Each structure stands twice: as C-alpha cells, then as structure tokens.
Protein backbone atom coordinates (compact mmCIF):
# COMPACT_ATOMS: atom_id res chain seq x y z
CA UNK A 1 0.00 0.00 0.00
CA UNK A 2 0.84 3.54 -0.67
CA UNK A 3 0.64 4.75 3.29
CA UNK A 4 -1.40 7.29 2.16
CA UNK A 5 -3.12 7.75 5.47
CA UNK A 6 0.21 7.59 7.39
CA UNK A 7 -0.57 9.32 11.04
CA UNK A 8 -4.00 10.12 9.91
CA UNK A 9 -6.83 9.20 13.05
CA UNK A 10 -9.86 7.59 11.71
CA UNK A 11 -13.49 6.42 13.22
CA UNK A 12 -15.07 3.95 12.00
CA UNK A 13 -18.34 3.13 13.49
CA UNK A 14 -19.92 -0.62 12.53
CA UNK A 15 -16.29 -1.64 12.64
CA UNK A 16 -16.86 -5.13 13.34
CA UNK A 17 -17.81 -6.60 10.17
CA UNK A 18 -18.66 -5.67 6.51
CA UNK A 19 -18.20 -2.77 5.07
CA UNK A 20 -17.06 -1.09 7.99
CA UNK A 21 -14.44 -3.57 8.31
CA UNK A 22 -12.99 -3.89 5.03
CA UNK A 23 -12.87 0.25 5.42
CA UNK A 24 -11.02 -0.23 9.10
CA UNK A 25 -8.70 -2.23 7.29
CA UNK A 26 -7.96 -0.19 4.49
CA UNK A 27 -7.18 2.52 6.64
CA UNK A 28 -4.81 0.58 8.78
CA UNK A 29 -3.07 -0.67 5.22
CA UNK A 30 -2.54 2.80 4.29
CA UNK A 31 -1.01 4.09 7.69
CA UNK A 32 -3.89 5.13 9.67
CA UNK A 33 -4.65 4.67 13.26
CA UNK A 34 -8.20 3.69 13.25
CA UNK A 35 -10.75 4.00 16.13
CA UNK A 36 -13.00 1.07 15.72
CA UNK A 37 -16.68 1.52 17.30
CA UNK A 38 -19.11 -1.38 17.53
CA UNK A 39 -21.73 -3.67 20.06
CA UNK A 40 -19.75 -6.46 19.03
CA UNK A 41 -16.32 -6.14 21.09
CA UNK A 42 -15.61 -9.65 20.71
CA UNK A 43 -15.00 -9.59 17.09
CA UNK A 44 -13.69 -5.76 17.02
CA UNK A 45 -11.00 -7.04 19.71
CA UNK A 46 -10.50 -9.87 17.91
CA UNK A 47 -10.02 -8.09 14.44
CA UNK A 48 -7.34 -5.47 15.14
CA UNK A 49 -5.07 -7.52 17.61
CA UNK A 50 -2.73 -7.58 15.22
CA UNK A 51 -2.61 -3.56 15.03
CA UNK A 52 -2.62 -2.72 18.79
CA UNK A 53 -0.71 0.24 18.11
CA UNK A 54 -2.49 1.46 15.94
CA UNK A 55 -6.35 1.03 17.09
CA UNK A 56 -8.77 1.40 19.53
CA UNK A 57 -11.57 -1.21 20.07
CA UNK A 58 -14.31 0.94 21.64
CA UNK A 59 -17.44 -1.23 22.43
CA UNK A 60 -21.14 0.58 21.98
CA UNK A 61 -24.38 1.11 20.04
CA UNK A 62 -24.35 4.66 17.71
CA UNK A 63 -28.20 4.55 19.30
CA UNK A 64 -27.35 5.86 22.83
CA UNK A 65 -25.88 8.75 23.77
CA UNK A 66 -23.51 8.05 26.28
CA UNK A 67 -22.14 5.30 24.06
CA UNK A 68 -21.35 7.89 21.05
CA UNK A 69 -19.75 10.63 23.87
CA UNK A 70 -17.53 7.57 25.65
CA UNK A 71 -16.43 6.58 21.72
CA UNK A 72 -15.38 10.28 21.64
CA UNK A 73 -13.51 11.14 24.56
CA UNK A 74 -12.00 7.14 24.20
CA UNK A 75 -10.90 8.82 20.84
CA UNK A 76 -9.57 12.28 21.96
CA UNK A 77 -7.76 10.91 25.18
CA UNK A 78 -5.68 8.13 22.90
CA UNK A 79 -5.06 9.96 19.71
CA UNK A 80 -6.01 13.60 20.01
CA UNK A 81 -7.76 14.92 16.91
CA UNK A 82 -9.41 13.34 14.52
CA UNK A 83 -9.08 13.57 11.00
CA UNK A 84 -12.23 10.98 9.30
CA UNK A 85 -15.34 10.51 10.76
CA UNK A 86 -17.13 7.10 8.52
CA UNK A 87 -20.17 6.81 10.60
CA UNK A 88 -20.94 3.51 8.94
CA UNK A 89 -22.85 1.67 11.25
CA UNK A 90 -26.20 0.61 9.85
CA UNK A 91 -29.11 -1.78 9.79
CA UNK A 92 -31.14 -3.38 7.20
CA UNK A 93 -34.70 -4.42 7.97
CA UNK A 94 -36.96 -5.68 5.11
CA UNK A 95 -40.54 -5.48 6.46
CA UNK A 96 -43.05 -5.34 4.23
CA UNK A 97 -45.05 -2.22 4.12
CA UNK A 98 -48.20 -3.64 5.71
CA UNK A 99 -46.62 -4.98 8.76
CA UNK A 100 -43.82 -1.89 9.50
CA UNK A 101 -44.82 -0.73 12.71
CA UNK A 102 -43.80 2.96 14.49
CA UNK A 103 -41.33 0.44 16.38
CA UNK A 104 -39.77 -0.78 13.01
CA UNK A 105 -39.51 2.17 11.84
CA UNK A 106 -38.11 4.28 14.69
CA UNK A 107 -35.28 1.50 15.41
CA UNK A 108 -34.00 1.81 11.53
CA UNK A 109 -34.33 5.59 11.65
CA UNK A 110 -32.49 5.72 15.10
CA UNK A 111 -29.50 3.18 13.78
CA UNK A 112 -28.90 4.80 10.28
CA UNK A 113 -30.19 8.08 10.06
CA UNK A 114 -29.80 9.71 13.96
CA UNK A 115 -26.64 7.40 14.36
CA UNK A 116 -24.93 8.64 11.98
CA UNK A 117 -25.99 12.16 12.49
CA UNK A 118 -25.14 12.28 16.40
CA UNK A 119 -21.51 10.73 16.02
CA UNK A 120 -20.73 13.20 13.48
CA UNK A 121 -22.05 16.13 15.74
CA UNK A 122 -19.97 15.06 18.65
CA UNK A 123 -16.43 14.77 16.68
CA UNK A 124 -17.36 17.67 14.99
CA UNK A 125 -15.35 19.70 17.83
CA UNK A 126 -12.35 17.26 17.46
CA UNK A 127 -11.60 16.85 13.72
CA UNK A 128 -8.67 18.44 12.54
CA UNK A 129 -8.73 21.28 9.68
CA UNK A 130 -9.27 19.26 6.23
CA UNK A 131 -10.51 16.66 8.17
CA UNK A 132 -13.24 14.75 6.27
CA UNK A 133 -16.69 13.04 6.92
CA UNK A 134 -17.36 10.12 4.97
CA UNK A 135 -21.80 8.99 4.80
CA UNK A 136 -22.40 5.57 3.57
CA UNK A 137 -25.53 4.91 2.59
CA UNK A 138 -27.29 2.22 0.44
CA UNK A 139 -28.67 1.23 -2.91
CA UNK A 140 -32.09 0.61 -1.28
CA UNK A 141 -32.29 4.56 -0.77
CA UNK A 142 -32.63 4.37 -4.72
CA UNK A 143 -35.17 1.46 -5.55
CA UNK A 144 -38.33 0.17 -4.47
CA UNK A 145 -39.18 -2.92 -2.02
C-alpha cells in the first residue's frame, strides 16, 4: 500500500464486520490509526489484535448517547484529533409495508439516520482542519421494495 493515510486518526463506526471492516482495514493498510466503534467487542477485539498500536476497540451502540460521547472522549484521550469521521454503522430491515410498525420504523431511523448524524455532531469539535466526513448509505435509498 501507498501509506497514504500515514498518522492520519480515523473512526469507523460498525467496525466489526462488513463494510465497515474492510474500510477499518484499508485505513490501517494505508497508515492510519483507526478508532473502531461497535456492540460487538468480541470480534472488534479480535479483528485489530494484530494492530494494537495502531487502534482502539471501543465497544457501543451509535443509538445511545452516552455510548457515542464515551467513543469520543476514548478517541480524543488516545489519539487527540481526529481527522475521518465514517459513521458507517447501519441496519437493514426488510418489512413489508403492511406490517412496518412505528417500532420498526423508529429502530431503523435511530441506527442509520440519527446514528450517523449524532456521532458526526460530537467529533465535529475534534476533527482536525481538512478533516473529512465520509456517509455511507445504500442502494435501497434508490429502488423500491
């Protein structure tokens, strides 16, 4: 790899399997020390042993506060500023129409949309100048189900 991120401090929230893994990974390939944020600890610990210099395994759900503002100052106290925020954590629930209740609803809205949202608002403080904030999102956000 090109070290591309070398001494660059990433987040990564859903950093304990797909897409938010192979993106943790990347990051570490290229240089970066990478703040990994998930509810699974077990497999985020088990993940980035192999990088213990270079990560932090901080265990949590992006749907509760306190989790998100631990994940932060875990972040600021080990590596300072920040300099990418991938609020990648996500869930999705296929339900048809007919049967998606408030509940339904409310949970995916509170994982992908307010998730996302609130981690971003509370490194905003910390993220260095040029820093960057990367949204995924998903195909289903462009076709019908």
């Amino acid at each position: 790899m090109s070290q591309k991120l070398l001494n660059k401090v990433a987040v990564v929230t859903g950093a304990s399997s797909g897409i938010g893994l192979s993106i943790a990974e990347h990051y570490l390939a290229e240089g970066a020390k990478v703040i990994g944020f998930s509810r699974n600890a077990e497999n985020l610990g088990a993940v980035f042993a192999k990088f213990p210099d270079n990560v932090l395994v901080v265990a949590g759900d992006v749907t509760k506060s306190a989790d998100i503002h631990r994940l932060v100052d875990a972040a600021v106290t080990r590596f300072g500023k920040v300099d990418v925020v991938v609020p990648n954590a996500g869930i999705a629930k296929v339900v048809q129409f007919a049967d998606c209740t408030e509940e339904v609803i409310h949970h995916q809205f509170s994982v992908n949309f307010m998730g996302a949202t609130q981690t971003v608002r509370a490194f905003l403080p910390h993220i260095n100048e040029g820093g960057v904030i990367l949204f995924i999102t998903t195909f289903l956000t462009q076709v019908g189900f």
